[in-house]
Amino acid sequence: FRVNGLFRRHQPSVLKKDYSELDLTYDFSKATIDQWCLFGTDNSCTCQNETFQTPRPGDERPGWSQQHQNNLDAVRLDYEYDVVFLGDDLIEAMNGTELSRPIKTKDGNGDQIKQSWQATFTHDGGATIDGLALGIAGDTTSNLLWRLGWNGREMQHELDSKVWWLSIGGNDLSKNGCSEEAVVLGILRAAKEVHF
């Protein structure tokens, strides 16, 4: 890729530790991460400890608090969903919103995503499976952990699903500049929270 007029070879990233054998008893508080930031030193990014819960203040981005409330309102307790999707803007878009506002597309048909979601993943839309999309645009793994924990309450013990789908980590890499290792640990921590 090109940086300041010079071409640099991109070196593929490689995780230095093997996390494939982690189980749900892994102590994330003792996780050792060799490098927190994707590029440069550990002080060159805004990466937080992705294994801990970090709330996003509602005034940071207009609409975040409202979308969090929309997620809470959408959860049907004592009901087993076929699939629950958890994550960031990709998941929130399934509801046809971005930070609780309707998605606007170039052709003016922002409802197409929502209609497709409903037809594919909701009984109300005619699908054979019933799903729930709990996403908020711009969220990182630590933000999702907060939403799933007791502070955010989206992941209440009564929320049940046959399949849990996590789509998170893109904002950690692109927005915060976190290393692959930090993001993988955050995703694994979210999976642990879902499994409880």
PDB file of C-alpha atoms in Angstrom:
ATOM      1  CA  PHE A   1       0.000   0.000   0.000  1.00  0.00           C
ATOM      2  CA  ARG A   2       1.030   3.623  -0.390  1.00  0.00           C
ATOM      3  CA  VAL A   3       2.156   5.768   2.540  1.00  0.00           C
ATOM      4  CA  ASN A   4       3.352   9.366   2.045  1.00  0.00           C
ATOM      5  CA  GLY A   5       4.215   8.731  -1.596  1.00  0.00           C
ATOM      6  CA  LEU A   6       6.197   5.577  -0.851  1.00  0.00           C
ATOM      7  CA  PHE A   7       5.121   2.012  -1.434  1.00  0.00           C
ATOM      8  CA  ARG A   8       5.456  -0.367   1.486  1.00  0.00           C
ATOM      9  CA  ARG A   9       4.961  -4.093   1.414  1.00  0.00           C
ATOM     10  CA  HIS A  10       2.144  -5.190   3.668  1.00  0.00           C
ATOM     11  CA  GLN A  11       3.275  -7.890   6.040  1.00  0.00           C
ATOM     12  CA  PRO A  12       0.486 -10.310   6.950  1.00  0.00           C
ATOM     13  CA  SER A  13      -0.347 -10.317  10.621  1.00  0.00           C
ATOM     14  CA  VAL A  14       0.165 -13.475  12.594  1.00  0.00           C
ATOM     15  CA  LEU A  15      -1.115 -14.191  16.081  1.00  0.00           C
ATOM     16  CA  LYS A  16       1.809 -15.032  18.312  1.00  0.00           C
ATOM     17  CA  LYS A  17      -0.231 -17.119  20.720  1.00  0.00           C
ATOM     18  CA  ASP A  18      -2.511 -20.061  20.009  1.00  0.00           C
ATOM     19  CA  TYR A  19      -5.968 -19.341  21.454  1.00  0.00           C
ATOM     20  CA  SER A  20      -7.690 -22.337  19.859  1.00  0.00           C
ATOM     21  CA  GLU A  21      -7.590 -24.385  23.055  1.00  0.00           C
ATOM     22  CA  LEU A  22      -9.238 -21.768  25.268  1.00  0.00           C
ATOM     23  CA  ASP A  23     -12.257 -22.932  27.159  1.00  0.00           C
ATOM     24  CA  LEU A  24     -14.831 -21.105  29.221  1.00  0.00           C
ATOM     25  CA  THR A  25     -12.670 -21.299  32.332  1.00  0.00           C
ATOM     26  CA  TYR A  26      -9.978 -19.100  30.749  1.00  0.00           C
ATOM     27  CA  ASP A  27      -9.099 -16.204  33.037  1.00  0.00           C
ATOM     28  CA  PHE A  28      -9.269 -13.186  30.741  1.00  0.00           C
ATOM     29  CA  SER A  29      -8.051 -10.875  33.477  1.00  0.00           C
ATOM     30  CA  LYS A  30      -4.657 -12.572  33.198  1.00  0.00           C
ATOM     31  CA  ALA A  31      -4.513 -12.419  29.414  1.00  0.00           C
ATOM     32  CA  THR A  32      -1.165 -11.296  28.147  1.00  0.00           C
ATOM     33  CA  ILE A  33      -1.183  -9.337  24.940  1.00  0.00           C
ATOM     34  CA  ASP A  34       2.120  -8.755  23.226  1.00  0.00           C
ATOM     35  CA  GLN A  35       0.955  -5.686  21.338  1.00  0.00           C
ATOM     36  CA  TRP A  36      -2.266  -3.738  21.874  1.00  0.00           C
ATOM     37  CA  CYS A  37      -2.007  -1.577  18.750  1.00  0.00           C
ATOM     38  CA  LEU A  38      -2.151  -2.731  15.154  1.00  0.00           C
ATOM     39  CA  PHE A  39       0.510  -0.268  13.997  1.00  0.00           C
ATOM     40  CA  GLY A  40       3.238   1.371  16.049  1.00  0.00           C
ATOM     41  CA  THR A  41       3.692   1.220  19.794  1.00  0.00           C
ATOM     42  CA  ASP A  42       1.068   0.473  22.410  1.00  0.00           C
ATOM     43  CA  ASN A  43       0.529   4.220  22.838  1.00  0.00           C
ATOM     44  CA  SER A  44      -0.268   4.788  19.153  1.00  0.00           C
ATOM     45  CA  CYS A  45      -3.922   3.695  19.266  1.00  0.00           C
ATOM     46  CA  THR A  46      -7.079   4.142  21.321  1.00  0.00           C
ATOM     47  CA  CYS A  47      -7.457   0.431  21.973  1.00  0.00           C
ATOM     48  CA  GLN A  48      -8.958  -0.340  25.358  1.00  0.00           C
ATOM     49  CA  ASN A  49      -8.660  -3.640  27.151  1.00  0.00           C
ATOM     50  CA  GLU A  50     -11.082  -5.510  24.920  1.00  0.00           C
ATOM     51  CA  THR A  51     -11.691  -8.190  27.546  1.00  0.00           C
ATOM     52  CA  PHE A  52     -13.410  -5.797  29.956  1.00  0.00           C
ATOM     53  CA  GLN A  53     -16.755  -4.014  29.793  1.00  0.00           C
ATOM     54  CA  THR A  54     -16.589  -0.405  28.648  1.00  0.00           C
ATOM     55  CA  PRO A  55     -19.813   1.575  28.356  1.00  0.00           C
ATOM     56  CA  ARG A  56     -20.255   4.056  25.568  1.00  0.00           C
ATOM     57  CA  PRO A  57     -21.654   7.277  26.904  1.00  0.00           C
ATOM     58  CA  GLY A  58     -24.931   8.067  25.205  1.00  0.00           C
ATOM     59  CA  ASP A  59     -23.801  11.585  24.366  1.00  0.00           C
ATOM     60  CA  GLU A  60     -20.719  10.309  22.508  1.00  0.00           C
ATOM     61  CA  ARG A  61     -22.804   9.571  19.428  1.00  0.00           C
ATOM     62  CA  PRO A  62     -26.373  10.797  19.089  1.00  0.00           C
ATOM     63  CA  GLY A  63     -28.747   7.872  18.922  1.00  0.00           C
ATOM     64  CA  TRP A  64     -26.609   5.357  20.835  1.00  0.00           C
ATOM     65  CA  SER A  65     -28.713   5.451  24.028  1.00  0.00           C
ATOM     66  CA  GLN A  66     -31.929   5.255  22.023  1.00  0.00           C
ATOM     67  CA  GLN A  67     -30.690   2.216  20.070  1.00  0.00           C
ATOM     68  CA  HIS A  68     -29.635   0.535  23.308  1.00  0.00           C
ATOM     69  CA  GLN A  69     -33.177   1.098  24.618  1.00  0.00           C
ATOM     70  CA  ASN A  70     -34.614  -0.213  21.328  1.00  0.00           C
ATOM     71  CA  ASN A  71     -32.560  -3.385  21.827  1.00  0.00           C
ATOM     72  CA  LEU A  72     -33.852  -3.795  25.384  1.00  0.00           C
ATOM     73  CA  ASP A  73     -37.436  -3.305  24.195  1.00  0.00           C
ATOM     74  CA  ALA A  74     -37.037  -5.854  21.373  1.00  0.00           C
ATOM     75  CA  VAL A  75     -36.036  -8.733  23.664  1.00  0.00           C
ATOM     76  CA  ARG A  76     -38.853 -11.166  24.391  1.00  0.00           C
ATOM     77  CA  LEU A  77     -38.122 -12.879  27.665  1.00  0.00           C
ATOM     78  CA  ASP A  78     -38.968 -16.531  28.287  1.00  0.00           C
ATOM     79  CA  TYR A  79     -38.866 -17.167  24.544  1.00  0.00           C
ATOM     80  CA  GLU A  80     -36.351 -19.274  22.629  1.00  0.00           C
ATOM     81  CA  TYR A  81     -35.182 -17.563  19.460  1.00  0.00           C
ATOM     82  CA  ASP A  82     -33.745 -19.631  16.655  1.00  0.00           C
ATOM     83  CA  VAL A  83     -30.881 -17.164  16.277  1.00  0.00           C
ATOM     84  CA  VAL A  84     -29.776 -13.996  18.073  1.00  0.00           C
ATOM     85  CA  PHE A  85     -27.325 -11.713  16.283  1.00  0.00           C
ATOM     86  CA  LEU A  86     -25.089  -9.560  18.507  1.00  0.00           C
ATOM     87  CA  GLY A  87     -22.716  -6.869  17.330  1.00  0.00           C
ATOM     88  CA  ASP A  88     -22.166  -3.481  15.778  1.00  0.00           C
ATOM     89  CA  ASP A  89     -23.514  -1.533  12.778  1.00  0.00           C
ATOM     90  CA  LEU A  90     -23.768  -4.616  10.562  1.00  0.00           C
ATOM     91  CA  ILE A  91     -26.218  -6.133  13.026  1.00  0.00           C
ATOM     92  CA  GLU A  92     -28.099  -2.908  13.749  1.00  0.00           C
ATOM     93  CA  ALA A  93     -28.606  -2.466   9.983  1.00  0.00           C
ATOM     94  CA  MET A  94     -30.739  -5.622  10.008  1.00  0.00           C
ATOM     95  CA  ASN A  95     -33.344  -3.539  11.849  1.00  0.00           C
ATOM     96  CA  GLY A  96     -33.081  -0.862   9.167  1.00  0.00           C
ATOM     97  CA  THR A  97     -31.399   1.647  11.454  1.00  0.00           C
ATOM     98  CA  GLU A  98     -28.052   3.231  12.197  1.00  0.00           C
ATOM     99  CA  LEU A  99     -27.835   4.685  15.709  1.00  0.00           C
ATOM    100  CA  SER A 100     -31.634   4.357  15.931  1.00  0.00           C
ATOM    101  CA  ARG A 101     -32.270   6.447  12.793  1.00  0.00           C
ATOM    102  CA  PRO A 102     -33.596   4.921   9.554  1.00  0.00           C
ATOM    103  CA  ILE A 103     -30.838   3.983   7.126  1.00  0.00           C
ATOM    104  CA  LYS A 104     -30.739   6.188   4.051  1.00  0.00           C
ATOM    105  CA  THR A 105     -29.444   4.692   0.842  1.00  0.00           C
ATOM    106  CA  LYS A 106     -28.587   6.377  -2.450  1.00  0.00           C
ATOM    107  CA  ASP A 107     -31.710   4.988  -4.083  1.00  0.00           C
ATOM    108  CA  GLY A 108     -33.869   6.057  -1.124  1.00  0.00           C
ATOM    109  CA  ASN A 109     -34.849   2.480  -0.289  1.00  0.00           C
ATOM    110  CA  GLY A 110     -33.366   2.089   3.179  1.00  0.00           C
ATOM    111  CA  ASP A 111     -36.155  -0.267   4.186  1.00  0.00           C
ATOM    112  CA  GLN A 112     -34.837  -2.957   1.822  1.00  0.00           C
ATOM    113  CA  ILE A 113     -32.361  -4.267   4.432  1.00  0.00           C
ATOM    114  CA  LYS A 114     -35.042  -4.427   7.113  1.00  0.00           C
ATOM    115  CA  GLN A 115     -37.540  -6.090   4.768  1.00  0.00           C
ATOM    116  CA  SER A 116     -34.978  -8.680   3.723  1.00  0.00           C
ATOM    117  CA  TRP A 117     -34.097  -9.355   7.381  1.00  0.00           C
ATOM    118  CA  GLN A 118     -37.724  -9.754   8.362  1.00  0.00           C
ATOM    119  CA  ALA A 119     -38.516 -12.068   5.435  1.00  0.00           C
ATOM    120  CA  THR A 120     -35.483 -14.237   6.220  1.00  0.00           C
ATOM    121  CA  PHE A 121     -35.268 -14.185  10.010  1.00  0.00           C
ATOM    122  CA  THR A 122     -38.667 -13.412  11.575  1.00  0.00           C
ATOM    123  CA  HIS A 123     -41.900 -15.346  11.866  1.00  0.00           C
ATOM    124  CA  ASP A 124     -43.769 -12.051  11.396  1.00  0.00           C
ATOM    125  CA  GLY A 125     -42.049 -11.658   8.029  1.00  0.00           C
ATOM    126  CA  GLY A 126     -42.964 -15.185   6.938  1.00  0.00           C
ATOM    127  CA  ALA A 127     -39.657 -16.907   7.751  1.00  0.00           C
ATOM    128  CA  THR A 128     -39.494 -20.407   9.185  1.00  0.00           C
ATOM    129  CA  ILE A 129     -36.968 -19.269  11.777  1.00  0.00           C
ATOM    130  CA  ASP A 130     -37.274 -16.462  14.304  1.00  0.00           C
ATOM    131  CA  GLY A 131     -34.328 -14.179  14.972  1.00  0.00           C
ATOM    132  CA  LEU A 132     -33.380 -11.084  16.911  1.00  0.00           C
ATOM    133  CA  ALA A 133     -30.780  -8.474  15.916  1.00  0.00           C
ATOM    134  CA  LEU A 134     -29.126  -6.586  18.797  1.00  0.00           C
ATOM    135  CA  GLY A 135     -26.528  -4.268  17.318  1.00  0.00           C
ATOM    136  CA  ILE A 136     -25.371  -0.691  17.759  1.00  0.00           C
ATOM    137  CA  ALA A 137     -23.365   1.136  15.119  1.00  0.00           C
ATOM    138  CA  GLY A 138     -19.780   1.912  16.079  1.00  0.00           C
ATOM    139  CA  ASP A 139     -19.596  -0.504  18.999  1.00  0.00           C
ATOM    140  CA  THR A 140     -16.398  -2.316  19.884  1.00  0.00           C
ATOM    141  CA  THR A 141     -16.001  -5.646  21.672  1.00  0.00           C
ATOM    142  CA  SER A 142     -15.709  -3.930  25.058  1.00  0.00           C
ATOM    143  CA  ASN A 143     -18.899  -1.938  24.323  1.00  0.00           C
ATOM    144  CA  LEU A 144     -20.718  -5.169  23.440  1.00  0.00           C
ATOM    145  CA  LEU A 145     -19.463  -6.727  26.677  1.00  0.00           C
ATOM    146  CA  TRP A 146     -20.987  -3.825  28.611  1.00  0.00           C
ATOM    147  CA  ARG A 147     -24.294  -4.213  26.781  1.00  0.00           C
ATOM    148  CA  LEU A 148     -24.337  -7.944  27.502  1.00  0.00           C
ATOM    149  CA  GLY A 149     -23.383  -7.552  31.165  1.00  0.00           C
ATOM    150  CA  TRP A 150     -25.586  -6.528  34.040  1.00  0.00           C
ATOM    151  CA  ASN A 151     -24.992  -2.842  33.365  1.00  0.00           C
ATOM    152  CA  GLY A 152     -26.388  -2.959  29.842  1.00  0.00           C
ATOM    153  CA  ARG A 153     -28.882  -5.763  30.523  1.00  0.00           C
ATOM    154  CA  GLU A 154     -29.324  -6.802  26.859  1.00  0.00           C
ATOM    155  CA  MET A 155     -28.190 -10.308  27.732  1.00  0.00           C
ATOM    156  CA  GLN A 156     -30.636 -11.200  30.465  1.00  0.00           C
ATOM    157  CA  HIS A 157     -30.742 -14.753  31.772  1.00  0.00           C
ATOM    158  CA  GLU A 158     -34.194 -15.173  30.279  1.00  0.00           C
ATOM    159  CA  LEU A 159     -32.910 -14.404  26.759  1.00  0.00           C
ATOM    160  CA  ASP A 160     -32.472 -17.761  25.067  1.00  0.00           C
ATOM    161  CA  SER A 161     -31.485 -18.836  21.582  1.00  0.00           C
ATOM    162  CA  LYS A 162     -30.552 -22.010  19.742  1.00  0.00           C
ATOM    163  CA  VAL A 163     -27.787 -20.136  17.880  1.00  0.00           C
ATOM    164  CA  TRP A 164     -25.792 -17.052  18.901  1.00  0.00           C
ATOM    165  CA  TRP A 165     -24.148 -15.071  16.096  1.00  0.00           C
ATOM    166  CA  LEU A 166     -21.393 -12.581  17.008  1.00  0.00           C
ATOM    167  CA  SER A 167     -20.359  -9.924  14.510  1.00  0.00           C
ATOM    168  CA  ILE A 168     -17.984  -7.623  16.341  1.00  0.00           C
ATOM    169  CA  GLY A 169     -14.379  -6.444  16.153  1.00  0.00           C
ATOM    170  CA  GLY A 170     -14.341  -4.411  12.951  1.00  0.00           C
ATOM    171  CA  ASN A 171     -14.482  -1.098  14.828  1.00  0.00           C
ATOM    172  CA  ASP A 172     -11.727  -2.272  17.171  1.00  0.00           C
ATOM    173  CA  LEU A 173      -9.465  -2.737  14.151  1.00  0.00           C
ATOM    174  CA  SER A 174     -10.544   0.163  11.940  1.00  0.00           C
ATOM    175  CA  LYS A 175     -11.556   2.879  14.395  1.00  0.00           C
ATOM    176  CA  ASN A 176      -9.391   2.126  17.426  1.00  0.00           C
ATOM    177  CA  GLY A 177      -6.394   0.503  15.712  1.00  0.00           C
ATOM    178  CA  CYS A 178      -6.349  -2.516  18.041  1.00  0.00           C
ATOM    179  CA  SER A 179      -4.122  -5.462  17.240  1.00  0.00           C
ATOM    180  CA  GLU A 180      -5.563  -8.742  15.974  1.00  0.00           C
ATOM    181  CA  GLU A 181      -4.612 -10.356  19.263  1.00  0.00           C
ATOM    182  CA  ALA A 182      -6.553  -7.821  21.335  1.00  0.00           C
ATOM    183  CA  VAL A 183      -9.596  -8.173  19.079  1.00  0.00           C
ATOM    184  CA  VAL A 184      -9.542 -11.986  19.167  1.00  0.00           C
ATOM    185  CA  LEU A 185      -9.447 -11.960  22.962  1.00  0.00           C
ATOM    186  CA  GLY A 186     -12.358  -9.498  23.025  1.00  0.00           C
ATOM    187  CA  ILE A 187     -14.429 -11.708  20.713  1.00  0.00           C
ATOM    188  CA  LEU A 188     -13.628 -14.785  22.805  1.00  0.00           C
ATOM    189  CA  ARG A 189     -14.631 -12.883  25.950  1.00  0.00           C
ATOM    190  CA  ALA A 190     -17.963 -11.935  24.325  1.00  0.00           C
ATOM    191  CA  ALA A 191     -18.517 -15.580  23.357  1.00  0.00           C
ATOM    192  CA  LYS A 192     -17.897 -16.543  26.981  1.00  0.00           C
ATOM    193  CA  GLU A 193     -20.454 -13.976  28.153  1.00  0.00           C
ATOM    194  CA  VAL A 194     -23.043 -15.334  25.720  1.00  0.00           C
ATOM    195  CA  HIS A 195     -22.446 -18.922  26.748  1.00  0.00           C
ATOM    196  CA  PHE A 196     -22.760 -18.276  30.506  1.00  0.00           C
TER     197      PHE A 196
END
